Short mmCIF file of C-alpha atoms in Angstrom, two decimals:
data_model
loop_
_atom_site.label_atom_id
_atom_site.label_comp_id
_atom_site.label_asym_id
_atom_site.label_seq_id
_atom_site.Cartn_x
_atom_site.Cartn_y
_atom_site.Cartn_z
CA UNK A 300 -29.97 18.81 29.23
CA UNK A 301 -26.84 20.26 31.49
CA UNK A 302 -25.01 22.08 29.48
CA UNK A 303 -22.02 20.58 31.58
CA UNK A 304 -22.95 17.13 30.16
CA UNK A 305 -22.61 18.03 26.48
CA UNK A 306 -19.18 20.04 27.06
CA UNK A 307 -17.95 16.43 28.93
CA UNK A 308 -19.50 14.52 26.00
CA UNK A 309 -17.36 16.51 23.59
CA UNK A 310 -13.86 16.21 25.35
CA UNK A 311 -14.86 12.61 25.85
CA UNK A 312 -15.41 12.37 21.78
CA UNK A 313 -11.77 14.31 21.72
CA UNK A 314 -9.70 11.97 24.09
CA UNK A 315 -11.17 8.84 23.58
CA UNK A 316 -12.74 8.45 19.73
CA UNK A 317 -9.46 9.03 17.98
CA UNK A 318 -8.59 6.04 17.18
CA UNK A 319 -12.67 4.88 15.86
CA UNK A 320 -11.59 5.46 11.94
CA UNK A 321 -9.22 3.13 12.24
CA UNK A 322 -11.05 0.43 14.13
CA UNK A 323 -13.83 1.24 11.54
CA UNK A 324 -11.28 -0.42 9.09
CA UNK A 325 -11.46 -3.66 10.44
CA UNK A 326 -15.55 -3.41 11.49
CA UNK A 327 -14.89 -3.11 14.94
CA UNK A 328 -16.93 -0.12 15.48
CA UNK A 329 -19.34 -1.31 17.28
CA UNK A 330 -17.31 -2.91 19.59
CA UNK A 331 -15.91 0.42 20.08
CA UNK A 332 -19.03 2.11 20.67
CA UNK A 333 -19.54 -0.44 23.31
CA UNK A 334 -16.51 -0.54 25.02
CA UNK A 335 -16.67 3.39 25.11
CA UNK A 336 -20.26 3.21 26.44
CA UNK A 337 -18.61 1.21 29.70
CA UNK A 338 -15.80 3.57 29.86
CA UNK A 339 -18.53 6.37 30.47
CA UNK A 340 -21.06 4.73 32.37
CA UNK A 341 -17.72 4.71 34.81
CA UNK A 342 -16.83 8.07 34.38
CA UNK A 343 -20.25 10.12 34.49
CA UNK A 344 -23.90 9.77 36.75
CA UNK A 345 -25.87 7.26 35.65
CA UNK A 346 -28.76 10.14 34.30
CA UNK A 347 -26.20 10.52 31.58
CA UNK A 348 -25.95 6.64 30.50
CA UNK A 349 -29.97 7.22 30.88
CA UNK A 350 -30.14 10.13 28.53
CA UNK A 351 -28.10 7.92 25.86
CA UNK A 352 -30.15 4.62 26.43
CA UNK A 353 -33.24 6.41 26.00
CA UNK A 354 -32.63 7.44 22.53
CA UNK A 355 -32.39 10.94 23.05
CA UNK A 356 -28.26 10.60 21.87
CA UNK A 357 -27.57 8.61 18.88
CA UNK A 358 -24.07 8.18 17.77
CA UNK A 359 -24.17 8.23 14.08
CA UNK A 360 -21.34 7.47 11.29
CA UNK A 361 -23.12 9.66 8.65
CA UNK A 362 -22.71 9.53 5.49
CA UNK A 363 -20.84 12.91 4.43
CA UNK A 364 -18.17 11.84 6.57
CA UNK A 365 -18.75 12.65 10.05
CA UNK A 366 -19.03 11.53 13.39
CA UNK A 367 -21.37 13.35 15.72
CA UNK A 368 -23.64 13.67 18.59
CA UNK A 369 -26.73 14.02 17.38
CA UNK A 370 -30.09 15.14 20.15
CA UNK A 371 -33.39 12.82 18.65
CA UNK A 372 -36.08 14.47 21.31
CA UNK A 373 -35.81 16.77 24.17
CA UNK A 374 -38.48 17.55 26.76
CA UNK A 375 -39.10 21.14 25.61
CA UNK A 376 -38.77 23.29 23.07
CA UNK A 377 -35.78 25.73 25.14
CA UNK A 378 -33.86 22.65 25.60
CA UNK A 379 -33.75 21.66 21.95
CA UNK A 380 -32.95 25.31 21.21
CA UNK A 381 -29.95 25.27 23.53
CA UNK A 382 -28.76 21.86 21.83
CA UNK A 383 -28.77 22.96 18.32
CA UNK A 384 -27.04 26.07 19.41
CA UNK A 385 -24.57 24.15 21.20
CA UNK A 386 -24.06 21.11 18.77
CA UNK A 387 -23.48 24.13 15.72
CA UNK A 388 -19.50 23.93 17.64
CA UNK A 389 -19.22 20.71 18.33
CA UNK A 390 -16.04 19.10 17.26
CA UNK A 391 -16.51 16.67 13.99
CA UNK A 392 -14.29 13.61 13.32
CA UNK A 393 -13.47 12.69 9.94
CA UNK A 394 -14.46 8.93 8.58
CA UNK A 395 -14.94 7.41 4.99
CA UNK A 396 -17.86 8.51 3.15
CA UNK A 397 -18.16 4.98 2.37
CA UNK A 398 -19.09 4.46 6.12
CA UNK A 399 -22.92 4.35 6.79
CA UNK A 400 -23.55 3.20 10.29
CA UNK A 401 -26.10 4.29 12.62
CA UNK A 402 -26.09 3.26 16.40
CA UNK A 403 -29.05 3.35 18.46
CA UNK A 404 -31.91 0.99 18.95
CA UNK A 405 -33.14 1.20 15.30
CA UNK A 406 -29.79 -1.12 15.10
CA UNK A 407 -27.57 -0.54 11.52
CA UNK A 408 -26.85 -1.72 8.19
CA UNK A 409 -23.85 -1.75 5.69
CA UNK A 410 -23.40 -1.01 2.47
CA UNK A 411 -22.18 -4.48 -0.21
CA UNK A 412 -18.80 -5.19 -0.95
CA UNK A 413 -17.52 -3.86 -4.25
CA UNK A 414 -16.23 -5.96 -6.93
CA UNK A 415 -13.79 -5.68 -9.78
CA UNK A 416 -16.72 -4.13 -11.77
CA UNK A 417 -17.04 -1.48 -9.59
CA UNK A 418 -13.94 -0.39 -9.46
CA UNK A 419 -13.60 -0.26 -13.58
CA UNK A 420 -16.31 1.46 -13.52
CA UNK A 421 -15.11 4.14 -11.00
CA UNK A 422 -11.52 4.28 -13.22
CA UNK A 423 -13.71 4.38 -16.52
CA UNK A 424 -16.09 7.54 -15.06
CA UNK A 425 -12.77 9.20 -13.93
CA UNK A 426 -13.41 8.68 -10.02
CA UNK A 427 -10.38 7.51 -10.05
CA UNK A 428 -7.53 9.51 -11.41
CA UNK A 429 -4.60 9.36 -8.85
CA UNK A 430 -3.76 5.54 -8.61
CA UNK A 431 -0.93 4.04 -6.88
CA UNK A 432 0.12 0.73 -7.65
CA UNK A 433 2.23 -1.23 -4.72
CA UNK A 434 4.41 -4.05 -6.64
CA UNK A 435 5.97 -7.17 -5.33
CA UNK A 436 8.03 -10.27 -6.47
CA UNK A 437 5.21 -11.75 -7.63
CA UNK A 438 4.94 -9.46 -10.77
CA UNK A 439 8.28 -10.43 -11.84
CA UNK A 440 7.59 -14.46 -11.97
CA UNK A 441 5.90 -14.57 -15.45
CA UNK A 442 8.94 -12.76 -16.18
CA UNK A 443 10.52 -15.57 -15.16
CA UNK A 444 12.27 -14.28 -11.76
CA UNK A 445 11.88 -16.19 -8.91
CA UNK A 446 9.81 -14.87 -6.11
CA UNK A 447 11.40 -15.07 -2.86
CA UNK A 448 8.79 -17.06 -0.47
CA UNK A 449 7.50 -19.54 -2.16
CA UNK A 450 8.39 -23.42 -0.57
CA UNK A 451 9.61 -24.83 -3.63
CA UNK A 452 10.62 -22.32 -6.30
CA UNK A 453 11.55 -18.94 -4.36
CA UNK A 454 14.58 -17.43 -4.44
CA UNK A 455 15.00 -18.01 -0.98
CA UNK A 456 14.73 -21.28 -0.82
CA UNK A 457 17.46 -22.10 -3.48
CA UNK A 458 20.00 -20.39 -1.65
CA UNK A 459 21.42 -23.15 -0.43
CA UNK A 460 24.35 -23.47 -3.22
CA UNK A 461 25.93 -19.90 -1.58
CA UNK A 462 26.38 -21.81 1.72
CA UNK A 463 24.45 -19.25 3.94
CA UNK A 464 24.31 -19.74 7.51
CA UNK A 465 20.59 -18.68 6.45
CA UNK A 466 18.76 -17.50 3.00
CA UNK A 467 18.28 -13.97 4.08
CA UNK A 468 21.94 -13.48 5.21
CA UNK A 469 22.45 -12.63 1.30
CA UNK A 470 20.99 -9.73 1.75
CA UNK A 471 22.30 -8.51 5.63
CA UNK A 472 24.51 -5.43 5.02
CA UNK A 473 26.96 -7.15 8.20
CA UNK A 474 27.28 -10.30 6.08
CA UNK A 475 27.79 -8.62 2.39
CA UNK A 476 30.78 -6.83 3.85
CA UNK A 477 32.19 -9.90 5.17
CA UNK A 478 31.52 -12.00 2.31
CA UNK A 479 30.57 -10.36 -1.21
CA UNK A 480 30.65 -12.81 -3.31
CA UNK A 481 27.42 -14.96 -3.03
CA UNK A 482 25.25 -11.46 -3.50
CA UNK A 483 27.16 -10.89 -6.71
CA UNK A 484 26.62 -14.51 -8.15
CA UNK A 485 23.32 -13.94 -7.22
CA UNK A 486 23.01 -10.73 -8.86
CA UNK A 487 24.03 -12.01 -12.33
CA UNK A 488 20.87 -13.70 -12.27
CA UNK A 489 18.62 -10.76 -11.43
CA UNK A 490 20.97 -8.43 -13.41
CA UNK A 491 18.75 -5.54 -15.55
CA UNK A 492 18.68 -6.92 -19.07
CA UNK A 493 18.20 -10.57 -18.63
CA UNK A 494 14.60 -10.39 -18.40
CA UNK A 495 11.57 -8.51 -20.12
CA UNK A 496 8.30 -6.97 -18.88
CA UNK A 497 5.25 -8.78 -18.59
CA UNK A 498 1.86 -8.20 -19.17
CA UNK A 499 1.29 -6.48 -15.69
CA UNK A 500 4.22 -3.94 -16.17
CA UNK A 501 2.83 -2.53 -19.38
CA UNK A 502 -0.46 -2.37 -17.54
CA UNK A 503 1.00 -0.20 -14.79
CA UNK A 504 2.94 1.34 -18.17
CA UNK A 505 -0.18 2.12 -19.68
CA UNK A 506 -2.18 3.49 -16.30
CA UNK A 507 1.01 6.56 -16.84
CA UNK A 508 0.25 6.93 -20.11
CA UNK A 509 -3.06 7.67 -19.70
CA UNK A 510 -2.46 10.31 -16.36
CA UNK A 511 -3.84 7.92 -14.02
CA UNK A 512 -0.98 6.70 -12.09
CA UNK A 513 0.10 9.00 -9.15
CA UNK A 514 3.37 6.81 -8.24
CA UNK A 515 4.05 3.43 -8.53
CA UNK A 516 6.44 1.97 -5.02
CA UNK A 517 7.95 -1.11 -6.16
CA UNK A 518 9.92 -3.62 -3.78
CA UNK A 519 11.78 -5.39 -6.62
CA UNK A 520 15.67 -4.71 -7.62
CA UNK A 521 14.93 -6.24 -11.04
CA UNK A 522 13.98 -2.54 -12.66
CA UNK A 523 11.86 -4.02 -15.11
CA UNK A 524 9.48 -1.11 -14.22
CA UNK A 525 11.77 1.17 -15.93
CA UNK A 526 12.02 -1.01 -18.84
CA UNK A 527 8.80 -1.22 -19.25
CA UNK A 528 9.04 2.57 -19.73
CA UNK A 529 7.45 3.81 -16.76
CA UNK A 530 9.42 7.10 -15.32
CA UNK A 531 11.58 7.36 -13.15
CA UNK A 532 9.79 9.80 -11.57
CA UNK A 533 6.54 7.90 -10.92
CA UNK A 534 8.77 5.38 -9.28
CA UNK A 535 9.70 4.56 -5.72
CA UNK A 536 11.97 1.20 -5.78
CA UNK A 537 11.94 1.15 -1.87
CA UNK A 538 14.38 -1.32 -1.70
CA UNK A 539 16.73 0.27 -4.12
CA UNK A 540 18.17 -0.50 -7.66
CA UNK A 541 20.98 -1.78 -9.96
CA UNK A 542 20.59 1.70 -12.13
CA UNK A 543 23.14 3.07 -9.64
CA UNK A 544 25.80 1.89 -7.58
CA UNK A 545 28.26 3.02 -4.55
CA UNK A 546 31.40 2.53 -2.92
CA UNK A 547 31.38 1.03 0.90
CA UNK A 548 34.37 2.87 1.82
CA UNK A 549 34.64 6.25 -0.09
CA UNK A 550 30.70 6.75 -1.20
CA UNK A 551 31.97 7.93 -4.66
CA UNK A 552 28.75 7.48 -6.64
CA UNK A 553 28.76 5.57 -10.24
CA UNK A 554 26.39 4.22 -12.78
CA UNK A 555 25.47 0.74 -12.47
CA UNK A 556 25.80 -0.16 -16.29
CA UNK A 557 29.54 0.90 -15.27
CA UNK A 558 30.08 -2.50 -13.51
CA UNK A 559 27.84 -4.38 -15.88
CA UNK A 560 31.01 -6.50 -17.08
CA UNK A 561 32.18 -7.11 -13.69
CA UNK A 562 28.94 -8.65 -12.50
CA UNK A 563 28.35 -10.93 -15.66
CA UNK A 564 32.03 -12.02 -15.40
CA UNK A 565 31.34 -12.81 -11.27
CA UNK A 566 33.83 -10.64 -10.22
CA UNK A 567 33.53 -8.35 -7.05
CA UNK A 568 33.13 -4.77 -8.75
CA UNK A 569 36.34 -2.30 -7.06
CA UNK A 570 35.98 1.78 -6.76
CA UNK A 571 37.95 3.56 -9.59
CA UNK A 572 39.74 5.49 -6.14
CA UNK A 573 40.03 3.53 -3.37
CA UNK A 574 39.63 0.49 -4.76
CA UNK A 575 36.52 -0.31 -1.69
CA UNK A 576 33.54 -2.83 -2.48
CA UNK A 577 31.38 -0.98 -5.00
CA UNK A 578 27.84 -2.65 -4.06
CA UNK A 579 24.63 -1.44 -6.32
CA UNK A 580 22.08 0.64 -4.71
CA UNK A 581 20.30 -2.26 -3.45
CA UNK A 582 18.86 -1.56 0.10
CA UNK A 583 19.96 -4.81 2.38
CA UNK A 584 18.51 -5.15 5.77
CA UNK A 585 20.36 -2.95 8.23
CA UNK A 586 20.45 -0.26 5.59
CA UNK A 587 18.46 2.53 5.72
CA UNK A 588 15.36 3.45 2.87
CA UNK A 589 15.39 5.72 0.07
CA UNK A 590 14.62 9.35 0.90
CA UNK A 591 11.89 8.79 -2.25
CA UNK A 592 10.14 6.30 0.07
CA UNK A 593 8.90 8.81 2.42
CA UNK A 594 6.89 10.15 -0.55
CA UNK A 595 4.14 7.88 0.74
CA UNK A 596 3.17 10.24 3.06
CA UNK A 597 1.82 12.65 0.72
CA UNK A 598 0.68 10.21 -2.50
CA UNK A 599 -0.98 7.73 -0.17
CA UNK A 600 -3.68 10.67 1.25
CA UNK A 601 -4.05 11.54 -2.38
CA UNK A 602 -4.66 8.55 -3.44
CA UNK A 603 -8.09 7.41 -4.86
CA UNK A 604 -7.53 3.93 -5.72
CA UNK A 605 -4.49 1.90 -4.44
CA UNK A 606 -3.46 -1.92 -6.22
CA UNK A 607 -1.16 -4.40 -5.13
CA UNK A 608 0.48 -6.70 -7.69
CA UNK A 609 2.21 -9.93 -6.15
CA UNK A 610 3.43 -8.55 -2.67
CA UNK A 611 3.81 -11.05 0.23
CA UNK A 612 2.88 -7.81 2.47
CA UNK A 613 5.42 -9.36 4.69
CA UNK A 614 8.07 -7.20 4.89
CA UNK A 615 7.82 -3.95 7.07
CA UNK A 616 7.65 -0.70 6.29
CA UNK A 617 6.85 -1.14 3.19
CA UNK A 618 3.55 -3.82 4.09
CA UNK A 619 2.07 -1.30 6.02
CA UNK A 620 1.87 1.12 3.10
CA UNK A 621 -1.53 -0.59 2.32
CA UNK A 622 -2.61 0.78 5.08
CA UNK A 623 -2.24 4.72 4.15
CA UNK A 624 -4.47 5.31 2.16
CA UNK A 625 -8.20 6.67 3.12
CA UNK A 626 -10.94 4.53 4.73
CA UNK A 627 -12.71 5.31 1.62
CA UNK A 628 -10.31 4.40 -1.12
CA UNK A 629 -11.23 1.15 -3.16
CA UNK A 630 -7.91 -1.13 -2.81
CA UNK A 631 -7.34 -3.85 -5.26
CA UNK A 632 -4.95 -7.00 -4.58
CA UNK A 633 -4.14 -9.09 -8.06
CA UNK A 634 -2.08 -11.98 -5.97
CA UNK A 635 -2.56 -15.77 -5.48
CA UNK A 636 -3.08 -15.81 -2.09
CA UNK A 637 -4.90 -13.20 0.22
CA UNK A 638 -2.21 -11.23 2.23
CA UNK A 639 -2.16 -8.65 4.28
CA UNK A 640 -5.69 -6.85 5.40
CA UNK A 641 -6.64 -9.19 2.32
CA UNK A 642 -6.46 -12.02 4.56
CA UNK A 643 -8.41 -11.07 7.38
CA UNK A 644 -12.01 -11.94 7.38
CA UNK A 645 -12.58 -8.00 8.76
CA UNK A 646 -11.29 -6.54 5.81
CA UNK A 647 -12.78 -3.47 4.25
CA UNK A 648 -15.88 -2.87 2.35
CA UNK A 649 -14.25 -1.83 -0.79
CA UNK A 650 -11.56 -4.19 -0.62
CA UNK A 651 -11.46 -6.34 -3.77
CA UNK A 652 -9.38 -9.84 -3.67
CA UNK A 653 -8.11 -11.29 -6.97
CA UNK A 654 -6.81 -14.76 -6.27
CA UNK A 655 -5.56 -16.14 -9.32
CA UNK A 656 -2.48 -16.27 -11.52
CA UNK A 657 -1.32 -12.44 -11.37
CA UNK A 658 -1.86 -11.92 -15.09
CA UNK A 659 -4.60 -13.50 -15.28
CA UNK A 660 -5.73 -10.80 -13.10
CA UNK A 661 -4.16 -8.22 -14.73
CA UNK A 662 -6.33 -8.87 -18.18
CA UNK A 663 -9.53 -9.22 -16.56
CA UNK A 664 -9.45 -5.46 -15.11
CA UNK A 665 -7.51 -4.39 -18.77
CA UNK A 666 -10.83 -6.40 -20.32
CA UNK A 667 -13.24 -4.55 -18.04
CA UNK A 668 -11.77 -1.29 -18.65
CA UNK A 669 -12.15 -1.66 -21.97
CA UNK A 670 -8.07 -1.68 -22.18
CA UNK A 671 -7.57 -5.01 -23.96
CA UNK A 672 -6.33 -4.45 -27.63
CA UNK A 673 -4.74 -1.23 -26.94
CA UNK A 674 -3.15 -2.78 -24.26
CA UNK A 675 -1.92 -5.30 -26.57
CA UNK A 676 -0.32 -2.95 -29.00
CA UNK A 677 1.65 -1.32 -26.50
CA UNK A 678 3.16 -4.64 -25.38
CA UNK A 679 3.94 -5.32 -29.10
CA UNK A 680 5.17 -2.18 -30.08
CA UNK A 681 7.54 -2.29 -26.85
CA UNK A 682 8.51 -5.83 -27.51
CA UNK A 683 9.65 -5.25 -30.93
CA UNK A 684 11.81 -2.54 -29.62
CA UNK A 685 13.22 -4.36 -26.90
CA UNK A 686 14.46 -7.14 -29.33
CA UNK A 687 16.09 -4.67 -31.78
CA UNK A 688 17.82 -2.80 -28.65
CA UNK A 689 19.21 -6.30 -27.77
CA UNK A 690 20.26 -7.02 -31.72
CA UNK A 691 22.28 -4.11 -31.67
CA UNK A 692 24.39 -5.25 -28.31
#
């Protein structure tokens, strides 16, 4: 074969295959392939397109993660010499091991979809040691918080006592600074100490206890992950949190138990200086994240097994987080309905879908780990400690 052929071949693979682990994601591959077949049957002689259609070039997704050019038969021995010595530098491209595609005219298979099983199993052989967990509303409800989507009971749509020229406006930077007051009514309901961790927060609790969780990112302001005793540093409440607070007009920095009285008594918390709004640490829309939030971009390539408890996936950037991890990474969604890539009949391999009530979930992957009782007396032992904190207020 012309050596000038291969070199194209391999600045074609450069240019144009970049973006094929991420189609392979959704099982468009193939498609790819085929559109990228065209694209060269435009771009090169048609002895080229020959040489592939007559099975001498096989694009393979091989499992060992790469994607190559691969010669099947040559017409003499020098020629298949001066392939192998030439394919020895060709440029790989990394894909999930879990991929195992082969194109060509023996056609391809795929590998079954995983199941809960699986994945215990993979946690319980200690495949799976750096776990993060993305969290939602939705594992605050059997806490009894409110979500904030649902039609009848979420927060969102009993806003309309506030008088809000719209639900979300309660949390708009713009309209907090022109009107306080319905955010802080609102936050004596969501205030840190009026509710207790559930079942699926001492599950997350226990997964640190054991070395298994790498972070947990959490889109609630309710901080029940901390009471739950999960550390602050395996935390990343990406929309902020009540444990601190801040002054709009000075920045002077305070504690957010500081204002505690303030907010149960529904008044507008003032700065000990300047006597500015002092507003909690939540993040509203128009403010910008956490600087802990761009941890993702390191834990979510280290991750080797990502769940999702009770998250809409609706809200951006934090939705596309799901998204970060490896191809090849099992990723678990405990949720009543399918969101996200959940959703989408294209959806991974090793995706697993739990559609139930969330803690019902929850205790069928504690039961299949093997977690049950001694997930149990942590919740008890916490419990009891929780209550006698509260006697002692």
């Amino acid at each position: 074969m012309n050596p000038s052929v291969l070199d194209f071949l391999r600045a074609a693979f450069k240019t144009h295959f970049c973006t094929l682990w991420r189609d392979w994601c959704t099982h468009k591959v193939y498609n790819r392939v085929h559109e990228s077949c065209i694209w060269f049957k435009k771009a090169t002689q048609p002895s080229l397109m020959d040489y592939m259609h007559s099975n001498q070039v096989k694009i393979a997704l091989c499992k060992g993660s790469h994607l190559r050019i691969t010669g099947i038969r040559h017409n003499s021995v020098n020629e298949a010499h001066q392939w192998k010595n030439r394919n020895q530098h060709a440029r790989h491209f990394s894909v999930s091991s879990s991929a195992l595609i082969s194109f060509g005219k023996a056609g391809g298979s795929r590998e079954k979809h995983v199941s809960l099983q699986d994945v215990a199993e993979l946690v319980k052989n200690k495949q799976c040691t750096r776990i993060v967990v993305m969290a939602g509303a939705g594992i605050s409800t059997p806490s009894g918080i409110p979500d904030f989507r649902s039609p009848e009971s979420g927060l969102y749509h009993n806003l309309q006592k506030y008088d809000l020229p719209y639900p979300e406006a309660i949390f708009e930077i713009d309209y907090f600074l022109h009107n306080p007051k319905p955010f802080f009514t609102l936050a004596k309901e969501l205030y840190p100490g009026n509710y207790k961790p559930n079942y699926a927060h001492y599950f997350i609790r226990l997964l640190q206890d054991k070395g298994l969780l790498l972070r947990m990112y959490t889109q609630n302001i309710d901080a029940l992950e901390r009471v739950a005793g999960i550390d602050p540093s395996k935390l990343v409440e990406a929309h902020g949190t009540f444990a601190t607070a801040t002054c709009t007009v000075c920045y002077r920095k305070y504690k957010g138990e500081d204002f505690y009285t303030d907010i149960m008594n529904e008044k507008i918390p003032q700065c000990f200086v300047c006597t500015g709004i002092v507003k909690p640490d939540i993040i509203f829309f128009g403010e910008q994240l956490p600087q802990r939030f761009f941890m993702y971009m390191t834990d979510f390539p280290l991750a080797d097994l990502l769940i999702v408890i009770g998250s809409s996936l609706e809200v951006e950037p934090f939705a596309s987080l799901v998204g970060a991890v490896r191809s090849s990474v099992p990723r678990v969604l405990f949720n009543r309905d399918p969101v996200g890539p959940f959703a989408f009949q294209t959806h991974r391999r090793n995706d697993v879908a739990e559609l139930d009530d969330i803690i019902v979930g929850v205790e069928k992957f504690a039961d299949l780990l093997g977690w049950k009782e001694e997930l149990k007396n942590l919740i008890d032992k916490e419990t009891e400690k929780l209550d006698l904190e509260k006697s002692k207020k």
